[in-house]
Coordinates of C-alpha atoms in Angstrom, one line a residue:
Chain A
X28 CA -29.5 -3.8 -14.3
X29 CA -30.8 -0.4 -15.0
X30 CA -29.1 1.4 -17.6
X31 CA -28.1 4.0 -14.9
X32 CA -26.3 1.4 -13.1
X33 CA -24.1 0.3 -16.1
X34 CA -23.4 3.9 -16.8
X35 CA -21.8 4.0 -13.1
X36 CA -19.8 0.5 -13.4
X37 CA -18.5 1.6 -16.9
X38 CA -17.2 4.6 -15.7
X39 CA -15.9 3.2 -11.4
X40 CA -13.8 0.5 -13.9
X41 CA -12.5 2.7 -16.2
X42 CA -11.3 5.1 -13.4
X43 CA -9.5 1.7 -11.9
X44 CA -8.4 0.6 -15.3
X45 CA -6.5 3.7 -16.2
X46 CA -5.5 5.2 -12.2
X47 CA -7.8 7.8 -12.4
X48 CA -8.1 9.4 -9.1
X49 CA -11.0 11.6 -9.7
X50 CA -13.2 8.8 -10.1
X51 CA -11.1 6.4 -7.6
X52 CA -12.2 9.3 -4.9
X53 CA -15.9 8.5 -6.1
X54 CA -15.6 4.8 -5.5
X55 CA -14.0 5.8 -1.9
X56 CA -17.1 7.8 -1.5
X57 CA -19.2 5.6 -2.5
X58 CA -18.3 2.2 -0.7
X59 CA -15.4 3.0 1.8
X60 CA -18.3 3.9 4.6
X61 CA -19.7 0.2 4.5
X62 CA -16.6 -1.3 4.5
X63 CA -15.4 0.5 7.5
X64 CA -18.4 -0.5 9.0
X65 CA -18.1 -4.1 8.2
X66 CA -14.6 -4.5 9.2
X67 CA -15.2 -3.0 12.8
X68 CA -18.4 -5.5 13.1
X69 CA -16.1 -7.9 12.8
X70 CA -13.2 -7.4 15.2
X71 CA -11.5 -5.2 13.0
X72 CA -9.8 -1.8 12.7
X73 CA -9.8 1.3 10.9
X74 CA -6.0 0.6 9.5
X75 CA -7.8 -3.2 8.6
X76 CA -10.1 -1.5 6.7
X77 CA -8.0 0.9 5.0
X78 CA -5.9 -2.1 4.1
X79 CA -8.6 -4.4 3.0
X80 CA -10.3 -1.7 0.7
X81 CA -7.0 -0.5 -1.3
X82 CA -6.1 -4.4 -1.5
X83 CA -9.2 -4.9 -3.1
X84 CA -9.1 -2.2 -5.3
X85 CA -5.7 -3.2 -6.3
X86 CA -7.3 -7.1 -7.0
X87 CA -10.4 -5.1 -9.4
X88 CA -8.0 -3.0 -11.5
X89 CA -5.9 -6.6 -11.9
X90 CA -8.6 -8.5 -12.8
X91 CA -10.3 -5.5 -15.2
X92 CA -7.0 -5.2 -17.2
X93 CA -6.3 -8.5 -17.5
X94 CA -9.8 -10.8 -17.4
X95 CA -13.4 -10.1 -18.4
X96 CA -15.5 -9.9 -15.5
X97 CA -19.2 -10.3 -15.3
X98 CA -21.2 -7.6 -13.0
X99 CA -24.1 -9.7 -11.8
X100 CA -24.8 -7.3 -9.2
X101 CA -24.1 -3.3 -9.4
X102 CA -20.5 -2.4 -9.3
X103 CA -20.6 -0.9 -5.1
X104 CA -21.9 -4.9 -4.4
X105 CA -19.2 -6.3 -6.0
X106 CA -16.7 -4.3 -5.1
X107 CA -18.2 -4.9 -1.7
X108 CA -18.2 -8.8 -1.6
X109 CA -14.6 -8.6 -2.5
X110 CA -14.0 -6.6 0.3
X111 CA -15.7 -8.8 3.0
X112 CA -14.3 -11.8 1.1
X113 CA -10.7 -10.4 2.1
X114 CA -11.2 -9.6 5.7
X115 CA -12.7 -13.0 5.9
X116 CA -9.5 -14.2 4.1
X117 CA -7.1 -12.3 7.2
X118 CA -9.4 -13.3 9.8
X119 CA -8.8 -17.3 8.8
X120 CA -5.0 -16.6 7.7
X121 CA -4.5 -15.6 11.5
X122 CA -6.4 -18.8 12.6
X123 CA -4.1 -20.8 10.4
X124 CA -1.4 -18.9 12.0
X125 CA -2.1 -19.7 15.5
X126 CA -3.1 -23.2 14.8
X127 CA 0.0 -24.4 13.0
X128 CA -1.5 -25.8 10.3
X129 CA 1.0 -26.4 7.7
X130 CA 0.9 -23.6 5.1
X131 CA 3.2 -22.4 2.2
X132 CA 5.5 -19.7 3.4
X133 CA 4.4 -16.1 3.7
X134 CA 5.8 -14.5 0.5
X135 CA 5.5 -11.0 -0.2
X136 CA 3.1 -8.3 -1.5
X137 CA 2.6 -9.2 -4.8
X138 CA 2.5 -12.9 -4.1
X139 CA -0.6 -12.1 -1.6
X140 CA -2.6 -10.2 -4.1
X141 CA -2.0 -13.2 -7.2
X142 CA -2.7 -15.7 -4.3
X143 CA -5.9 -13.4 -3.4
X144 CA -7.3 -13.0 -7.1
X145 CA -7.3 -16.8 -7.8
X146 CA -9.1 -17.3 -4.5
X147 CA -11.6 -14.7 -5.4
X148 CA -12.4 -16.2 -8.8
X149 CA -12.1 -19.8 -7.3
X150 CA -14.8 -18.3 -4.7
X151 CA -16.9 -16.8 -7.4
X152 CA -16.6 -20.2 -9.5
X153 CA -18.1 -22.2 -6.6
X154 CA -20.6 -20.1 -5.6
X155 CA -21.8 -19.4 -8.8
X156 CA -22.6 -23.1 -9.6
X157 CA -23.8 -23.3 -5.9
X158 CA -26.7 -21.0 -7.1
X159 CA -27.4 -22.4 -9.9
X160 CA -28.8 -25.2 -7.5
X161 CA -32.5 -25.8 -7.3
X162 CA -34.2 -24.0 -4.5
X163 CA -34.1 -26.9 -2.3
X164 CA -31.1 -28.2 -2.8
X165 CA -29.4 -24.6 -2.1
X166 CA -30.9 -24.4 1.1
X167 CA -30.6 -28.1 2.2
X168 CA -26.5 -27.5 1.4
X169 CA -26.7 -24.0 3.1
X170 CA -27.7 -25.7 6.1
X171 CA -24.9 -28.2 5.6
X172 CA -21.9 -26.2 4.8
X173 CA -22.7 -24.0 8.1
X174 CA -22.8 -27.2 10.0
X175 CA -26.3 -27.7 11.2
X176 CA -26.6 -31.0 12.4
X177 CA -28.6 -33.9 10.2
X178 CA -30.8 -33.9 13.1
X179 CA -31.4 -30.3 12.4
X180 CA -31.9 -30.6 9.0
X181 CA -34.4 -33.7 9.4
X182 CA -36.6 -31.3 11.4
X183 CA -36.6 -28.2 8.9
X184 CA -37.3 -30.1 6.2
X185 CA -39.5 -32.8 7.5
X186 CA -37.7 -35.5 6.1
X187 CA -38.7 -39.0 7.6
X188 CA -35.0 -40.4 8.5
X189 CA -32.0 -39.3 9.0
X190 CA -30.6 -41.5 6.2
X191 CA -33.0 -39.4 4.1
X192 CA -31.4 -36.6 4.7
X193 CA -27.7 -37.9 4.2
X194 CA -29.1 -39.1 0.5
X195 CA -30.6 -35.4 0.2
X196 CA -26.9 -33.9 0.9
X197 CA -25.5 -36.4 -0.9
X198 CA -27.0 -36.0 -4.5
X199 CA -26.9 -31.9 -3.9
X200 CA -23.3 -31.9 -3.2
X201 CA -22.5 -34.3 -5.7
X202 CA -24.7 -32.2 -8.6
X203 CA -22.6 -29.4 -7.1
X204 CA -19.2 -30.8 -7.9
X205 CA -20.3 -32.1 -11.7
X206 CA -20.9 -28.4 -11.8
X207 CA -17.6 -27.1 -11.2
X208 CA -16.2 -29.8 -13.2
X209 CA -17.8 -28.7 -16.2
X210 CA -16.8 -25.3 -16.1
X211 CA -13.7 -24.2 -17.5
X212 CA -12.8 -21.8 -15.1
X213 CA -11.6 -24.8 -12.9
X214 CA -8.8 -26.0 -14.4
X215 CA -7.4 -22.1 -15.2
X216 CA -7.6 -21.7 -11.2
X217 CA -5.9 -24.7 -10.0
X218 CA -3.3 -27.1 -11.2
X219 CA -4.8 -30.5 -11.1
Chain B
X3 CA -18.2 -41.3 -9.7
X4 CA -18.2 -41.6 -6.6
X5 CA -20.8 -43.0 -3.9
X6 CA -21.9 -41.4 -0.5
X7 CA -19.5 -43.8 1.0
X8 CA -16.9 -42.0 -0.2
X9 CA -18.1 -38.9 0.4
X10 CA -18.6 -39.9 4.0
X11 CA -14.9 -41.0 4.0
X12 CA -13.9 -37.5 2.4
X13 CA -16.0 -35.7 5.5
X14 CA -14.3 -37.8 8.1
X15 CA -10.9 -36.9 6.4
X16 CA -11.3 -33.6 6.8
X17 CA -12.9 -32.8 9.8
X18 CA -10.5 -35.6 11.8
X19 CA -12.4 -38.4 12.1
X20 CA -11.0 -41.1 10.6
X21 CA -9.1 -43.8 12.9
X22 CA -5.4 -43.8 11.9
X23 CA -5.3 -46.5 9.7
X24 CA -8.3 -45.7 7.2
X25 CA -6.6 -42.3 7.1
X26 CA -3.2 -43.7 6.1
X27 CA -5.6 -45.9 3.6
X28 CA -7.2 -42.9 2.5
X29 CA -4.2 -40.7 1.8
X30 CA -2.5 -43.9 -0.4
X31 CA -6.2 -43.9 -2.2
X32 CA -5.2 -40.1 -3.1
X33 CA -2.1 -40.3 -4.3
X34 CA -3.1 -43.1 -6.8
X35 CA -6.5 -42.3 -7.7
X36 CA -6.3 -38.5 -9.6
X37 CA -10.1 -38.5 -10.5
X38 CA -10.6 -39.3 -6.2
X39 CA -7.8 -36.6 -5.5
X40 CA -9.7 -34.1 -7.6
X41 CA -12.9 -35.1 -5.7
X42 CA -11.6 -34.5 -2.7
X43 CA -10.2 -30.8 -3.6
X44 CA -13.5 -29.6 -4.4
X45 CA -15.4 -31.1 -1.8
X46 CA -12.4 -29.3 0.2
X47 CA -13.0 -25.9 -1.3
X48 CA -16.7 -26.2 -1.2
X49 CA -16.5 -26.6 2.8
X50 CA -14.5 -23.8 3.1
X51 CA -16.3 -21.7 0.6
X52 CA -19.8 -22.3 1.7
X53 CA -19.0 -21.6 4.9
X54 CA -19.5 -18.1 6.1
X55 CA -16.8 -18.3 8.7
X56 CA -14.4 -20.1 6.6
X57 CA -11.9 -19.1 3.5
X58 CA -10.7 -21.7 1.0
X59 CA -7.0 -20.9 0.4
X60 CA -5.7 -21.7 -3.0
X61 CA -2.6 -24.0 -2.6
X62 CA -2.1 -25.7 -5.7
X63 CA -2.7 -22.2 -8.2
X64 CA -2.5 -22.9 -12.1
X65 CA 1.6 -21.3 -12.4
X66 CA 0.7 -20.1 -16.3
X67 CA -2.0 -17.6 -14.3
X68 CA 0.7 -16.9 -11.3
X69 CA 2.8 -15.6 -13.7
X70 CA 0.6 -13.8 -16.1
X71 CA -0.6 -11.9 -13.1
X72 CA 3.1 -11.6 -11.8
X73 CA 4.1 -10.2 -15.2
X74 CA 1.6 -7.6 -15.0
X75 CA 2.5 -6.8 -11.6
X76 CA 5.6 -6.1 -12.0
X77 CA 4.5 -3.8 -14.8
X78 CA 4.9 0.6 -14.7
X79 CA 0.9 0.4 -15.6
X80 CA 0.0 -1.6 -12.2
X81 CA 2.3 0.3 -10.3
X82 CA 1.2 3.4 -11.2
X83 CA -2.5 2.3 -11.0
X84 CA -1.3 1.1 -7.4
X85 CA 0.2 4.3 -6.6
X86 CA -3.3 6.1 -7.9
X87 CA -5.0 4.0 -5.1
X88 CA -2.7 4.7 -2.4
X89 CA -3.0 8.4 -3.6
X90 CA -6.7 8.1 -3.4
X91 CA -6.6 6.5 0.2
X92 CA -4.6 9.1 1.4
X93 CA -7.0 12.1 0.1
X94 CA -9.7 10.1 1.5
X95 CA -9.0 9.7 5.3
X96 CA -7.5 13.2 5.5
X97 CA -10.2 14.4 4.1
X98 CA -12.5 12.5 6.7
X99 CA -10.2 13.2 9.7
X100 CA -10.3 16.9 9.6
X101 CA -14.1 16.8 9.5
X102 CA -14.8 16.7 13.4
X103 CA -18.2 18.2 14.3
X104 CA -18.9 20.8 17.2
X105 CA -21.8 22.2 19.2
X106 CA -23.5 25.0 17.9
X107 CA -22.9 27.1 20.6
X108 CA -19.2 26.6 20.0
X109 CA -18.9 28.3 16.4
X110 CA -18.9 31.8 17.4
X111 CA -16.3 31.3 19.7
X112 CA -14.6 29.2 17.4
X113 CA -14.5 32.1 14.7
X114 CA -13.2 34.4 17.0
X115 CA -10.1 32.3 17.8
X116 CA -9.7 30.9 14.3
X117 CA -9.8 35.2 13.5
X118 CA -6.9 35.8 15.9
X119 CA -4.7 32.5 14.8
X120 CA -5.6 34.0 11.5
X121 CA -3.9 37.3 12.5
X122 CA -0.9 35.9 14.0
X123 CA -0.2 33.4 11.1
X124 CA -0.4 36.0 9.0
X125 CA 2.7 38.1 10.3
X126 CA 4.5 34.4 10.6
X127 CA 4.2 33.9 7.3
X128 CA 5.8 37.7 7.0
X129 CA 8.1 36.3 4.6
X130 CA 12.1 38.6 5.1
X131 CA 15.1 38.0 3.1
X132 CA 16.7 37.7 6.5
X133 CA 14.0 34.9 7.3
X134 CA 15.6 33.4 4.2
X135 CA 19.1 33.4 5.5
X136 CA 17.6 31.4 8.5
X137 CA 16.1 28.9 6.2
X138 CA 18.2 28.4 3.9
X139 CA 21.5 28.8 5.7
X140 CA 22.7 24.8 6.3
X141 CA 26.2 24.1 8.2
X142 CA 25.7 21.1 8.6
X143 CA 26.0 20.4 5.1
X144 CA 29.9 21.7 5.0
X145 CA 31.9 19.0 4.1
X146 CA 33.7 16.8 6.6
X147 CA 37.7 18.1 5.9
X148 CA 40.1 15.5 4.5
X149 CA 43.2 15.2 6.3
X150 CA 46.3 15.7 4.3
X151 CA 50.0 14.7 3.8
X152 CA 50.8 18.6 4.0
X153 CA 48.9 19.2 6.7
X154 CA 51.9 19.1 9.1
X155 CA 50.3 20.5 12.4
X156 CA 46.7 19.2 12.1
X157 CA 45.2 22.2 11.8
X158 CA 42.3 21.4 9.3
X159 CA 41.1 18.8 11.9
X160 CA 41.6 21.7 14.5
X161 CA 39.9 24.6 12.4
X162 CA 36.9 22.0 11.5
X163 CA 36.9 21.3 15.6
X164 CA 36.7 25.1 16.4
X165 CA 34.4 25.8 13.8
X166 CA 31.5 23.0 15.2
X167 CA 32.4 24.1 18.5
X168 CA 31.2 27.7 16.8
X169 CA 34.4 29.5 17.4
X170 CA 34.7 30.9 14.8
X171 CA 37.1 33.5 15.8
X172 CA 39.3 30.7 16.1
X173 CA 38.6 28.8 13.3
X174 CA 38.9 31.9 10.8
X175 CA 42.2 32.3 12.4
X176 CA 43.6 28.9 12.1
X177 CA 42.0 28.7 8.2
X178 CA 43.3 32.1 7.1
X179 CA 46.6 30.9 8.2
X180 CA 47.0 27.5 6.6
X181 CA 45.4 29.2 3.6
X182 CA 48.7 31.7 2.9
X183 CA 50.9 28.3 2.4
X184 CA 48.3 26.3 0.8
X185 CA 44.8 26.2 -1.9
X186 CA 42.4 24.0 -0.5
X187 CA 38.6 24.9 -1.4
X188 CA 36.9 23.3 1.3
X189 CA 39.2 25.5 3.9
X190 CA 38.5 28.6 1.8
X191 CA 34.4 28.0 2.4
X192 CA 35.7 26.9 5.9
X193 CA 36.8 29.9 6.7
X194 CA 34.3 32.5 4.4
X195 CA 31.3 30.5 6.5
X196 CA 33.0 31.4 9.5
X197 CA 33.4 35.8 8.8
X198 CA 30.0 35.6 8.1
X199 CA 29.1 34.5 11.9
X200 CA 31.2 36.8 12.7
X201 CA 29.5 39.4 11.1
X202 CA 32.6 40.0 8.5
X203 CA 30.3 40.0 5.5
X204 CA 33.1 42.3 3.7
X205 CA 35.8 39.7 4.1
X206 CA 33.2 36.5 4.1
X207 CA 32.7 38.1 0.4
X208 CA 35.9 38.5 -0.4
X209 CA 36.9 34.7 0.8
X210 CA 33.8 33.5 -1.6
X211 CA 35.4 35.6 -4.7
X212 CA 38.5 33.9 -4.1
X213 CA 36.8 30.3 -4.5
X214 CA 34.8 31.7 -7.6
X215 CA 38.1 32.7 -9.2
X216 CA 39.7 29.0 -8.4
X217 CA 39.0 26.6 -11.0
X218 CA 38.1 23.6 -8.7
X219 CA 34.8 21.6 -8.8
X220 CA 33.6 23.8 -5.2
X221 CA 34.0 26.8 -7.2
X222 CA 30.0 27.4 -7.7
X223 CA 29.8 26.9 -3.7
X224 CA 30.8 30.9 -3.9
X225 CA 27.8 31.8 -5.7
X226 CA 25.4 29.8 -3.0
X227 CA 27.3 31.3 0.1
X228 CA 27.8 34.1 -1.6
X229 CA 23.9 35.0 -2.0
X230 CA 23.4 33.9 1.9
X231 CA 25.7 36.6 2.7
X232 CA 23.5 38.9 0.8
X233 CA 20.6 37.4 2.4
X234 CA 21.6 38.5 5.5
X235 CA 22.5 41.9 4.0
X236 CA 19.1 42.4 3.3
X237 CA 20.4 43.2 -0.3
X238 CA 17.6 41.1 -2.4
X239 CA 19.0 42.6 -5.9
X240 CA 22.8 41.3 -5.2
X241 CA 21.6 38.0 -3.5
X242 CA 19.3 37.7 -6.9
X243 CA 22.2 38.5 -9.3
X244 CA 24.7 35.9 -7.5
X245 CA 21.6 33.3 -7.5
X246 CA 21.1 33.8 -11.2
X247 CA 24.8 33.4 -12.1
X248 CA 24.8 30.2 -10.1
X249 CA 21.2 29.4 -12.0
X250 CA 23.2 29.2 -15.4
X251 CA 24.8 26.0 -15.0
X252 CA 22.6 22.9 -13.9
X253 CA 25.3 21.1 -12.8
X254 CA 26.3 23.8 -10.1
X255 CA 26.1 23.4 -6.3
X256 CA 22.6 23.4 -5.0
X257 CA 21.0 24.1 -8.2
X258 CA 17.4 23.1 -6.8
X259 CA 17.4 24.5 -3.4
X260 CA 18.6 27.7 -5.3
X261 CA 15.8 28.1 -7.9
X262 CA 13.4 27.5 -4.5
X263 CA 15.1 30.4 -3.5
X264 CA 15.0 32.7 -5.8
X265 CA 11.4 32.1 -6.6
X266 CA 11.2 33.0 -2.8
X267 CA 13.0 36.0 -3.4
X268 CA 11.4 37.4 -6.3
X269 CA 8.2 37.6 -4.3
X270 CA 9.3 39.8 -1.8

């Protein structure tokens, strides 16, 4: 990351940190427009966005007071993929709605945005260890996880059999889940 | 650790695959086998995290970190941080809605109007102390009137009826009466309310003097009606003295609205 860069995320975390609006209007400014765009891509609407991007503003200032987190990617990214991570959150809550499938009761406000940090972090946990993957095994379980067929994935990758492939998936997903194992995060996430 | 054959049985528990009975099997196998049962959540999460279209929703969360982030929820910090965000949202979008864009052609026509509108705002906003009166004159605040055990022939109830049915010729009659037998503050700024629409600002005056010299908790009611009637007077030094005596005492009738107005008043 260019110096420049960290300058910007010091300064967009310490304006969340401490409620700072002159520098909350900057990181409105800044990645608002895409997220507005994003949401409406995606059979959304303006109040969705508006929702989605003070919720996850709300979530950053949490996790910054609280937590230590790791900018991999510039500080508009992140803040991004936590955005797009939340609409893809509503979108499936509403499925889940509709299709009955048995889920803790709706509690309130505050319960949401605990509920949506630890599914963030969980998120970032698994992916995370999902790219620390080799090359092939990331795009063999890419394929997977977005449920292309094993015929499909026979063909792409030329393997000889079908059984091939399973053994491929197989060994990937299971290199995948010593991963998370390992990783301390896992156990401060979920209660197992 | 496990072998593909139970990963195959995990995929066919989850997508709905499995005939009834190995799914019965394999739900027993979970709640006996806590090394299988933590298996199975990840390979869960990992289907619904990997997948684009999908969310994994965290039902089993670690309760030390529900309640280390409840705890700071609940907190003034996050609230006000929360508050600072809302703030910010707000600015944003209005900010963004006003900006509407127009064809060129449009401006000079545009400037002309916006020149006009500016000339008539400008004699709106011609600020009066009679404009005052209108603003800050409130009826409806009055106090509904008890009804009392010496109040033989209803006539509170009938002077508060005349007085919302504004008339007030009436209802200064029937309060001026009932006020030679008995002392009752809420009649008395009944009654001084009702001279002044009728134009009596002599005795609407007088009837606020006579609650100031009471010593009942309405007393600094006088000085607030008091400095309406002056308002309407169109005498800004009286209606500035009477604010500044009601001014002296926090705890006196309308002590906000009346610093409002006097830093209203002062500027004319």
């Amino acid at each position: 990351m260019t110096n420049m860069g960290n300058e910007n995320t010091n300064y967009f975390c310490n304006s969340l940190i401490n409620g700072d609006n002159i520098g909350i209007n900057k990181i409105y400014q800044l990645v608002y427009p895409k997220v507005l765009k994003f949401v409406l891509k995606n059979s959304g609407q303006r109040e969705d966005a508006e929702d989605v991007f003070q919720r996850a503003l709300i979530q950053l200032s949490a996790r910054l007071k609280l937590k230590r987190i790791e900018f991999h990617s510039s500080f508009e990214a992140y803040l991004f993929t936590i955005c797009m991570n939340l609409w893809r959150r509503d979108l499936n809550l509403k499925k889940r709605r509709v299709t009955n499938i048995p889920n803790q009761e709706h509690f309130d406000e505050q319960s949401d945005s605990i509920q949506e940090i630890l599914e963030q972090e969980k998120w970032e946990l698994y992916t995370e260890m999902f790219n620390k993957l080799s090359d092939n095994c990331k795009e063999v379980l890419g394929f997977y996880y977005n449920k292309v067929s094993y015929a499909d994935i026979v063909e792409k990758f030329s393997y000889t059999t079908e059984s091939v492939a399973r053994q491929r998936v197989f060994k990937c997903r299971k290199k995948l889940s010593e991963l998370v194992k390992k990783d301390r995060r896992f156990k401060q996430i979920k209660a197992i | 650790m496990f072998d593909d054959n139970t990963y195959s049985l995990i995929d066919g528990y989850l997508n709905g695959t499995l005939s009834n009975s190995n799914k019965l099997d394999f739900e027993k196998r979970l709640k006996e086998d806590s090394e299988l049962y933590e298996e199975f959540i990840i390979q869960k999460d990992l289907f619904h995290s990997l997948d684009d279209n999908s969310w994994a929703f965290e039902e089993q969360p670690n309760l030390d970190e529900v309640n280390t982030l409840k705890t700071y929820f609940e907190s003034d910090d996050a609230k006000s941080i929360a508050a600072a965000i809302a703030k910010s949202n707000t600015d944003y979008q209005s900010s963004k809605k006003t900006v509407f864009k127009l064809p060129r052609f449009v401006y000079p026509i545009a400037a002309s109007i916006a020149l006009i509108l500016g000339y008539f705002l400008l004699f709106e906003k011609n600020t009066t102390t009679d404009s005052l009166y209108a603003e800050y004159k409130n009826w409806d605040d009055l106090p509904s009137l008890t009804v009392r055990a010496d109040d033989n022939d209803n006539s509170l109830t009938k002077g508060q009826t005349a007085f919302k049915n504004k008339e007030y010729k009436e209802a200064s009659a029937i309060f001026n009466n009932y006020l030679k037998n008995n002392t009752n503050p809420q009649a008395t700024t009944y009654l001084g309310v009702s001279y002044i629409e009728l134009e009596e600002y002599e005795l609407a005056i007088k009837t606020f003097n006579s609650l100031l010299e009471g010593q009942s908790l309405d007393r600094s009611k006088g000085y607030w009606y008091k400095s309406l009637v002056y308002l309407k007077l169109g005498d800004k030094a009286k209606a500035l003295e009477t604010l500044n005596l009601l001014l002296e005492k926090e705890s006196n009738y309308k002590y906000q609205l009346a610093k409002a107005l006097k830093a209203k008043l002062v500027k004319l």
